[in-house]
PDB file of C-alpha atoms in Angstrom:
ATOM      1  CA  UNK A   5      44.708 -33.491   5.244  1.00 57.00           C
ATOM      2  CA  UNK A   6      41.082 -31.398   4.993  1.00 81.00           C
ATOM      3  CA  UNK A   7      38.186 -31.917   6.855  1.00 92.00           C
ATOM      4  CA  UNK A   8      35.031 -31.420   6.315  1.00 95.00           C
ATOM      5  CA  UNK A   9      33.554 -27.655   5.366  1.00 95.00           C
ATOM      6  CA  UNK A  10      30.575 -25.509   4.829  1.00 97.00           C
ATOM      7  CA  UNK A  11      29.812 -22.804   3.775  1.00 96.00           C
ATOM      8  CA  UNK A  12      28.159 -20.562   4.896  1.00 96.00           C
ATOM      9  CA  UNK A  13      29.031 -20.654   8.718  1.00 95.00           C
ATOM     10  CA  UNK A  14      26.466 -18.135   9.293  1.00 96.00           C
ATOM     11  CA  UNK A  15      23.379 -16.987   7.798  1.00 97.00           C
ATOM     12  CA  UNK A  16      20.600 -14.742   9.097  1.00 97.00           C
ATOM     13  CA  UNK A  17      17.254 -14.930   6.723  1.00 97.00           C
ATOM     14  CA  UNK A  18      14.402 -13.165   6.743  1.00 97.00           C
ATOM     15  CA  UNK A  19      11.090 -15.051   6.992  1.00 97.00           C
ATOM     16  CA  UNK A  20       9.464 -16.366   3.709  1.00 97.00           C
ATOM     17  CA  UNK A  21      13.036 -16.597   1.859  1.00 98.00           C
ATOM     18  CA  UNK A  22      15.147 -19.497   0.440  1.00 98.00           C
ATOM     19  CA  UNK A  23      18.434 -20.498   1.645  1.00 98.00           C
ATOM     20  CA  UNK A  24      20.930 -22.982   0.309  1.00 98.00           C
ATOM     21  CA  UNK A  25      23.764 -24.612   2.756  1.00 98.00           C
ATOM     22  CA  UNK A  26      26.510 -26.335   1.241  1.00 97.00           C
ATOM     23  CA  UNK A  27      28.672 -29.081   2.169  1.00 97.00           C
ATOM     24  CA  UNK A  28      32.215 -30.556   1.155  1.00 96.00           C
ATOM     25  CA  UNK A  29      33.031 -33.437   2.024  1.00 95.00           C
ATOM     26  CA  UNK A  30      36.468 -35.304   2.663  1.00 94.00           C
ATOM     27  CA  UNK A  31      37.730 -36.323  -0.473  1.00 91.00           C
ATOM     28  CA  UNK A  32      36.975 -40.208  -1.361  1.00 89.00           C
ATOM     29  CA  UNK A  33      34.026 -40.166   1.341  1.00 91.00           C
ATOM     30  CA  UNK A  34      31.240 -42.208  -0.208  1.00 89.00           C
ATOM     31  CA  UNK A  35      28.946 -41.496   2.094  1.00 93.00           C
ATOM     32  CA  UNK A  36      27.481 -37.639   3.601  1.00 95.00           C
ATOM     33  CA  UNK A  37      24.764 -36.915   5.866  1.00 96.00           C
ATOM     34  CA  UNK A  38      23.160 -33.882   6.688  1.00 97.00           C
ATOM     35  CA  UNK A  39      22.266 -33.187  10.650  1.00 95.00           C
ATOM     36  CA  UNK A  40      19.556 -29.896  12.712  1.00 96.00           C
ATOM     37  CA  UNK A  41      20.962 -29.067  15.992  1.00 93.00           C
ATOM     38  CA  UNK A  42      18.355 -27.040  17.777  1.00 90.00           C
ATOM     39  CA  UNK A  43      17.916 -26.025  20.998  1.00 81.00           C
ATOM     40  CA  UNK A  44      15.824 -29.072  22.540  1.00 71.00           C
ATOM     41  CA  UNK A  45      16.067 -31.043  19.973  1.00 74.00           C
ATOM     42  CA  UNK A  46      19.380 -32.543  20.053  1.00 83.00           C
ATOM     43  CA  UNK A  47      20.830 -33.696  16.580  1.00 91.00           C
ATOM     44  CA  UNK A  48      18.516 -34.408  14.292  1.00 91.00           C
ATOM     45  CA  UNK A  49      19.336 -36.677  10.941  1.00 93.00           C
ATOM     46  CA  UNK A  50      18.036 -35.321   8.219  1.00 95.00           C
ATOM     47  CA  UNK A  51      19.042 -36.872   4.699  1.00 95.00           C
ATOM     48  CA  UNK A  52      21.508 -39.465   4.299  1.00 94.00           C
ATOM     49  CA  UNK A  53      23.641 -39.890   0.122  1.00 94.00           C
ATOM     50  CA  UNK A  54      25.227 -42.878  -0.465  1.00 91.00           C
ATOM     51  CA  UNK A  55      27.340 -43.402  -3.730  1.00 86.00           C
ATOM     52  CA  UNK A  56      24.855 -43.546  -6.663  1.00 84.00           C
ATOM     53  CA  UNK A  57      22.162 -44.537  -4.089  1.00 88.00           C
ATOM     54  CA  UNK A  58      18.815 -42.426  -4.032  1.00 90.00           C
ATOM     55  CA  UNK A  59      19.552 -40.678  -1.262  1.00 92.00           C
ATOM     56  CA  UNK A  60      17.284 -41.898   1.970  1.00 93.00           C
ATOM     57  CA  UNK A  61      15.243 -39.005   3.191  1.00 94.00           C
ATOM     58  CA  UNK A  62      13.555 -39.850   5.699  1.00 92.00           C
ATOM     59  CA  UNK A  63      14.422 -37.667   8.525  1.00 93.00           C
ATOM     60  CA  UNK A  64      13.595 -34.475   6.537  1.00 95.00           C
ATOM     61  CA  UNK A  65      10.810 -32.419   8.237  1.00 94.00           C
ATOM     62  CA  UNK A  66       8.639 -30.841   5.243  1.00 94.00           C
ATOM     63  CA  UNK A  67       8.582 -30.434   1.736  1.00 95.00           C
ATOM     64  CA  UNK A  68      10.380 -27.477   1.919  1.00 97.00           C
ATOM     65  CA  UNK A  69      13.643 -29.069   2.865  1.00 97.00           C
ATOM     66  CA  UNK A  70      16.101 -30.610  -0.182  1.00 97.00           C
ATOM     67  CA  UNK A  71      19.097 -31.907  -1.084  1.00 96.00           C
ATOM     68  CA  UNK A  72      21.407 -32.790  -3.949  1.00 94.00           C
ATOM     69  CA  UNK A  73      24.891 -34.251  -4.012  1.00 94.00           C
ATOM     70  CA  UNK A  74      26.754 -33.322  -7.226  1.00 85.00           C
ATOM     71  CA  UNK A  75      29.054 -35.738  -8.758  1.00 81.00           C
ATOM     72  CA  UNK A  76      29.239 -37.606  -5.943  1.00 77.00           C
ATOM     73  CA  UNK A  77      31.318 -34.996  -3.780  1.00 90.00           C
ATOM     74  CA  UNK A  78      29.725 -31.297  -2.865  1.00 95.00           C
ATOM     75  CA  UNK A  79      25.813 -31.374  -1.522  1.00 96.00           C
ATOM     76  CA  UNK A  80      23.479 -28.297  -1.293  1.00 97.00           C
ATOM     77  CA  UNK A  81      21.187 -28.230   1.451  1.00 98.00           C
ATOM     78  CA  UNK A  82      18.037 -26.098   0.038  1.00 98.00           C
ATOM     79  CA  UNK A  83      15.135 -24.558   2.802  1.00 98.00           C
ATOM     80  CA  UNK A  84      12.276 -22.655   0.863  1.00 98.00           C
ATOM     81  CA  UNK A  85      10.174 -20.295   2.281  1.00 98.00           C
ATOM     82  CA  UNK A  86      12.234 -20.285   5.921  1.00 98.00           C
ATOM     83  CA  UNK A  87      10.147 -20.256   8.759  1.00 97.00           C
ATOM     84  CA  UNK A  88      11.527 -19.035  12.255  1.00 96.00           C
ATOM     85  CA  UNK A  89      12.015 -22.555  13.556  1.00 94.00           C
ATOM     86  CA  UNK A  90      14.399 -23.214  10.938  1.00 96.00           C
ATOM     87  CA  UNK A  91      16.845 -21.490  13.053  1.00 96.00           C
ATOM     88  CA  UNK A  92      19.257 -23.936  13.842  1.00 96.00           C
ATOM     89  CA  UNK A  93      22.575 -25.495  13.452  1.00 95.00           C
ATOM     90  CA  UNK A  94      22.731 -27.714  10.440  1.00 97.00           C
ATOM     91  CA  UNK A  95      25.715 -30.006  10.454  1.00 96.00           C
ATOM     92  CA  UNK A  96      27.174 -31.951   7.605  1.00 96.00           C
ATOM     93  CA  UNK A  97      28.910 -35.401   8.003  1.00 96.00           C
ATOM     94  CA  UNK A  98      31.290 -37.910   5.570  1.00 95.00           C
ATOM     95  CA  UNK A  99      31.945 -40.840   6.322  1.00 93.00           C
ATOM     96  CA  UNK A 100      34.197 -43.233   4.439  1.00 88.00           C
ATOM     97  CA  UNK A 101      33.250 -46.878   6.122  1.00 83.00           C
ATOM     98  CA  UNK A 102      32.200 -46.785   9.948  1.00 83.00           C
ATOM     99  CA  UNK A 103      32.556 -43.293  11.342  1.00 90.00           C
ATOM    100  CA  UNK A 104      31.153 -39.661  10.494  1.00 92.00           C
ATOM    101  CA  UNK A 105      33.503 -37.146  10.608  1.00 94.00           C
ATOM    102  CA  UNK A 106      31.493 -33.235  11.003  1.00 94.00           C
ATOM    103  CA  UNK A 107      31.827 -30.338   9.372  1.00 95.00           C
ATOM    104  CA  UNK A 108      32.265 -26.976  12.024  1.00 94.00           C
ATOM    105  CA  UNK A 109      28.221 -26.540  10.876  1.00 94.00           C
ATOM    106  CA  UNK A 110      26.279 -23.413   9.541  1.00 96.00           C
ATOM    107  CA  UNK A 111      24.682 -21.324  11.714  1.00 95.00           C
ATOM    108  CA  UNK A 112      21.125 -20.606  10.131  1.00 97.00           C
ATOM    109  CA  UNK A 113      18.896 -17.645  11.979  1.00 97.00           C
ATOM    110  CA  UNK A 114      15.626 -16.695  10.400  1.00 97.00           C
ATOM    111  CA  UNK A 115      14.122 -13.394  11.095  1.00 95.00           C
TER     112      UNK A 115
ATOM    113  CA  UNK B   1      13.803 -47.738  16.769  1.00 78.00           C
ATOM    114  CA  UNK B   2      16.844 -47.396  18.587  1.00 83.00           C
ATOM    115  CA  UNK B   3      17.201 -44.430  21.121  1.00 90.00           C
ATOM    116  CA  UNK B   4      20.056 -43.213  23.442  1.00 94.00           C
ATOM    117  CA  UNK B   5      19.988 -41.594  26.628  1.00 95.00           C
ATOM    118  CA  UNK B   6      22.526 -39.676  28.828  1.00 96.00           C
ATOM    119  CA  UNK B   7      21.277 -39.319  31.859  1.00 92.00           C
ATOM    120  CA  UNK B   8      22.985 -36.213  32.878  1.00 94.00           C
ATOM    121  CA  UNK B   9      22.141 -33.126  30.807  1.00 94.00           C
ATOM    122  CA  UNK B  10      25.017 -31.032  33.081  1.00 96.00           C
ATOM    123  CA  UNK B  11      27.997 -32.578  34.938  1.00 97.00           C
ATOM    124  CA  UNK B  12      29.938 -29.381  36.516  1.00 97.00           C
ATOM    125  CA  UNK B  13      33.017 -30.786  38.564  1.00 97.00           C
ATOM    126  CA  UNK B  14      36.217 -29.218  39.712  1.00 97.00           C
ATOM    127  CA  UNK B  15      39.680 -29.193  37.590  1.00 97.00           C
ATOM    128  CA  UNK B  16      42.032 -32.435  38.508  1.00 97.00           C
ATOM    129  CA  UNK B  17      38.166 -34.078  39.840  1.00 98.00           C
ATOM    130  CA  UNK B  18      37.461 -37.933  38.181  1.00 98.00           C
ATOM    131  CA  UNK B  19      34.660 -37.963  35.802  1.00 98.00           C
ATOM    132  CA  UNK B  20      31.839 -39.781  34.312  1.00 97.00           C
ATOM    133  CA  UNK B  21      29.339 -39.515  31.440  1.00 98.00           C
ATOM    134  CA  UNK B  22      26.855 -41.981  30.950  1.00 97.00           C
ATOM    135  CA  UNK B  23      25.058 -43.027  28.288  1.00 97.00           C
ATOM    136  CA  UNK B  24      22.238 -46.421  27.717  1.00 96.00           C
ATOM    137  CA  UNK B  25      20.886 -47.632  24.306  1.00 94.00           C
ATOM    138  CA  UNK B  26      17.875 -48.995  23.681  1.00 91.00           C
ATOM    139  CA  UNK B  27      18.564 -52.424  21.400  1.00 77.00           C
ATOM    140  CA  UNK B  28      21.354 -54.506  22.257  1.00 65.00           C
ATOM    141  CA  UNK B  29      21.641 -56.081  18.660  1.00 76.00           C
ATOM    142  CA  UNK B  30      24.949 -55.785  17.363  1.00 82.00           C
ATOM    143  CA  UNK B  31      25.849 -51.713  17.494  1.00 89.00           C
ATOM    144  CA  UNK B  32      28.214 -49.273  16.781  1.00 92.00           C
ATOM    145  CA  UNK B  33      29.386 -46.861  19.672  1.00 94.00           C
ATOM    146  CA  UNK B  34      30.469 -43.672  19.551  1.00 96.00           C
ATOM    147  CA  UNK B  35      31.184 -40.386  21.725  1.00 97.00           C
ATOM    148  CA  UNK B  36      32.000 -36.915  20.145  1.00 97.00           C
ATOM    149  CA  UNK B  37      32.704 -34.071  21.841  1.00 96.00           C
ATOM    150  CA  UNK B  38      31.491 -30.288  20.854  1.00 94.00           C
ATOM    151  CA  UNK B  39      33.523 -27.314  21.831  1.00 93.00           C
ATOM    152  CA  UNK B  40      31.688 -24.218  22.037  1.00 87.00           C
ATOM    153  CA  UNK B  41      30.630 -22.802  17.992  1.00 81.00           C
ATOM    154  CA  UNK B  42      32.538 -26.077  16.491  1.00 86.00           C
ATOM    155  CA  UNK B  43      31.040 -29.160  15.147  1.00 88.00           C
ATOM    156  CA  UNK B  44      31.657 -32.690  16.536  1.00 93.00           C
ATOM    157  CA  UNK B  45      34.772 -34.225  17.277  1.00 94.00           C
ATOM    158  CA  UNK B  46      34.906 -38.143  17.696  1.00 95.00           C
ATOM    159  CA  UNK B  47      36.268 -38.687  20.543  1.00 96.00           C
ATOM    160  CA  UNK B  48      36.172 -42.285  20.541  1.00 96.00           C
ATOM    161  CA  UNK B  49      34.097 -45.708  19.288  1.00 95.00           C
ATOM    162  CA  UNK B  50      33.826 -49.137  20.197  1.00 94.00           C
ATOM    163  CA  UNK B  51      33.017 -51.563  16.978  1.00 91.00           C
ATOM    164  CA  UNK B  52      33.993 -54.932  18.318  1.00 89.00           C
ATOM    165  CA  UNK B  53      36.941 -56.623  20.126  1.00 89.00           C
ATOM    166  CA  UNK B  54      37.632 -55.311  23.888  1.00 90.00           C
ATOM    167  CA  UNK B  55      35.348 -53.602  25.748  1.00 91.00           C
ATOM    168  CA  UNK B  56      37.285 -51.082  26.967  1.00 96.00           C
ATOM    169  CA  UNK B  57      38.073 -48.066  24.256  1.00 96.00           C
ATOM    170  CA  UNK B  58      40.730 -45.322  24.756  1.00 96.00           C
ATOM    171  CA  UNK B  59      40.586 -42.098  22.725  1.00 95.00           C
ATOM    172  CA  UNK B  60      41.647 -38.862  22.938  1.00 94.00           C
ATOM    173  CA  UNK B  61      42.239 -35.872  25.411  1.00 93.00           C
ATOM    174  CA  UNK B  62      42.336 -39.134  28.116  1.00 96.00           C
ATOM    175  CA  UNK B  63      39.075 -39.910  27.927  1.00 97.00           C
ATOM    176  CA  UNK B  64      37.967 -43.349  27.483  1.00 97.00           C
ATOM    177  CA  UNK B  65      34.668 -45.365  27.241  1.00 98.00           C
ATOM    178  CA  UNK B  66      33.577 -49.207  28.360  1.00 95.00           C
ATOM    179  CA  UNK B  67      31.145 -51.214  26.453  1.00 94.00           C
ATOM    180  CA  UNK B  68      29.001 -53.213  28.554  1.00 93.00           C
ATOM    181  CA  UNK B  69      26.266 -55.511  26.681  1.00 90.00           C
ATOM    182  CA  UNK B  70      24.118 -56.778  29.506  1.00 90.00           C
ATOM    183  CA  UNK B  71      23.375 -52.701  31.075  1.00 92.00           C
ATOM    184  CA  UNK B  72      23.300 -51.523  27.199  1.00 93.00           C
ATOM    185  CA  UNK B  73      26.159 -48.901  27.911  1.00 95.00           C
ATOM    186  CA  UNK B  74      28.900 -46.824  26.916  1.00 96.00           C
ATOM    187  CA  UNK B  75      29.593 -44.511  29.866  1.00 97.00           C
ATOM    188  CA  UNK B  76      32.415 -42.165  29.441  1.00 98.00           C
ATOM    189  CA  UNK B  77      34.829 -41.902  31.999  1.00 98.00           C
ATOM    190  CA  UNK B  78      37.994 -39.134  32.723  1.00 98.00           C
ATOM    191  CA  UNK B  79      40.214 -39.722  35.442  1.00 97.00           C
ATOM    192  CA  UNK B  80      41.335 -36.327  35.628  1.00 97.00           C
ATOM    193  CA  UNK B  81      39.718 -33.530  34.244  1.00 97.00           C
ATOM    194  CA  UNK B  82      40.911 -29.929  32.788  1.00 97.00           C
ATOM    195  CA  UNK B  83      39.533 -26.522  32.308  1.00 96.00           C
ATOM    196  CA  UNK B  84      40.063 -27.102  28.502  1.00 96.00           C
ATOM    197  CA  UNK B  85      37.476 -30.134  28.668  1.00 97.00           C
ATOM    198  CA  UNK B  86      34.445 -27.708  29.027  1.00 97.00           C
ATOM    199  CA  UNK B  87      32.649 -28.895  26.394  1.00 96.00           C
ATOM    200  CA  UNK B  88      29.233 -30.296  25.489  1.00 96.00           C
ATOM    201  CA  UNK B  89      29.128 -34.503  25.093  1.00 97.00           C
ATOM    202  CA  UNK B  90      27.519 -36.696  22.713  1.00 96.00           C
ATOM    203  CA  UNK B  91      26.621 -40.105  22.507  1.00 96.00           C
ATOM    204  CA  UNK B  92      26.078 -42.008  19.488  1.00 95.00           C
ATOM    205  CA  UNK B  93      24.711 -45.500  18.206  1.00 93.00           C
ATOM    206  CA  UNK B  94      24.736 -46.615  15.016  1.00 91.00           C
ATOM    207  CA  UNK B  95      22.532 -50.505  14.790  1.00 82.00           C
ATOM    208  CA  UNK B  96      24.714 -52.590  12.664  1.00 75.00           C
ATOM    209  CA  UNK B  97      23.965 -52.149   8.833  1.00 75.00           C
ATOM    210  CA  UNK B  98      22.033 -48.731   9.399  1.00 80.00           C
ATOM    211  CA  UNK B  99      24.497 -46.494   8.936  1.00 84.00           C
ATOM    212  CA  UNK B 100      22.909 -44.079  10.616  1.00 87.00           C
ATOM    213  CA  UNK B 101      23.436 -42.918  13.809  1.00 91.00           C
ATOM    214  CA  UNK B 102      21.051 -41.686  16.527  1.00 92.00           C
ATOM    215  CA  UNK B 103      22.495 -39.103  19.007  1.00 94.00           C
ATOM    216  CA  UNK B 104      21.742 -38.928  22.858  1.00 94.00           C
ATOM    217  CA  UNK B 105      20.550 -35.130  24.002  1.00 93.00           C
ATOM    218  CA  UNK B 106      24.336 -34.412  25.214  1.00 95.00           C
ATOM    219  CA  UNK B 107      25.622 -33.998  28.338  1.00 96.00           C
ATOM    220  CA  UNK B 108      26.986 -30.232  29.195  1.00 96.00           C
ATOM    221  CA  UNK B 109      30.050 -30.834  31.455  1.00 97.00           C
ATOM    222  CA  UNK B 110      31.240 -27.937  33.052  1.00 97.00           C
ATOM    223  CA  UNK B 111      34.602 -27.904  34.534  1.00 97.00           C
ATOM    224  CA  UNK B 112      35.808 -25.186  37.042  1.00 96.00           C
ATOM    225  CA  UNK B 113      38.766 -24.288  38.647  1.00 95.00           C
TER     226      UNK B 113
END
């Protein structure tokens, strides 16, 4: 079956611009996660959605980062006023019960 | 807070040699344990997981791992590696009920001919 998909696969932007990254989870998966993978930092948890509950935003690094999940399916991670330190691979994962399945990621480069 | 330590950042081995990638975690409270593999420019793929039951778990591509509660370890092993196993391997732990994974820093496995 179809896995988790993310778009775009690569995004190059200029410092100060806003970007939106999209995640399409596996159909029927109730939980959705965003992670950031950067050199030297490993995989950092950003935000977690579970059903209709309020999202767990405890990993968001600043108020420039936000995410929403519409209709319990597609999610968008928005980074406002991007900075060079935001350059990283952003990974999305979805989960039915106890295992997370990851998408291919979006590589964000902020010039 | 839970933490995960992968003791080796890089492991070079020759083809057909055995390999062990080490993983230790900080809390012995009920945990779920995972190994993921990341090939260049790809996302993470689940190799294997321990949720409960037998402490020896087998995964894809001939990998296996053993849960050792007393040593809080979950080392990954393969008896004979192939060039195609060259990738980065991540150990991850979910503390029971948290529904969030904590990842180690990763181990880059390089298999040389």
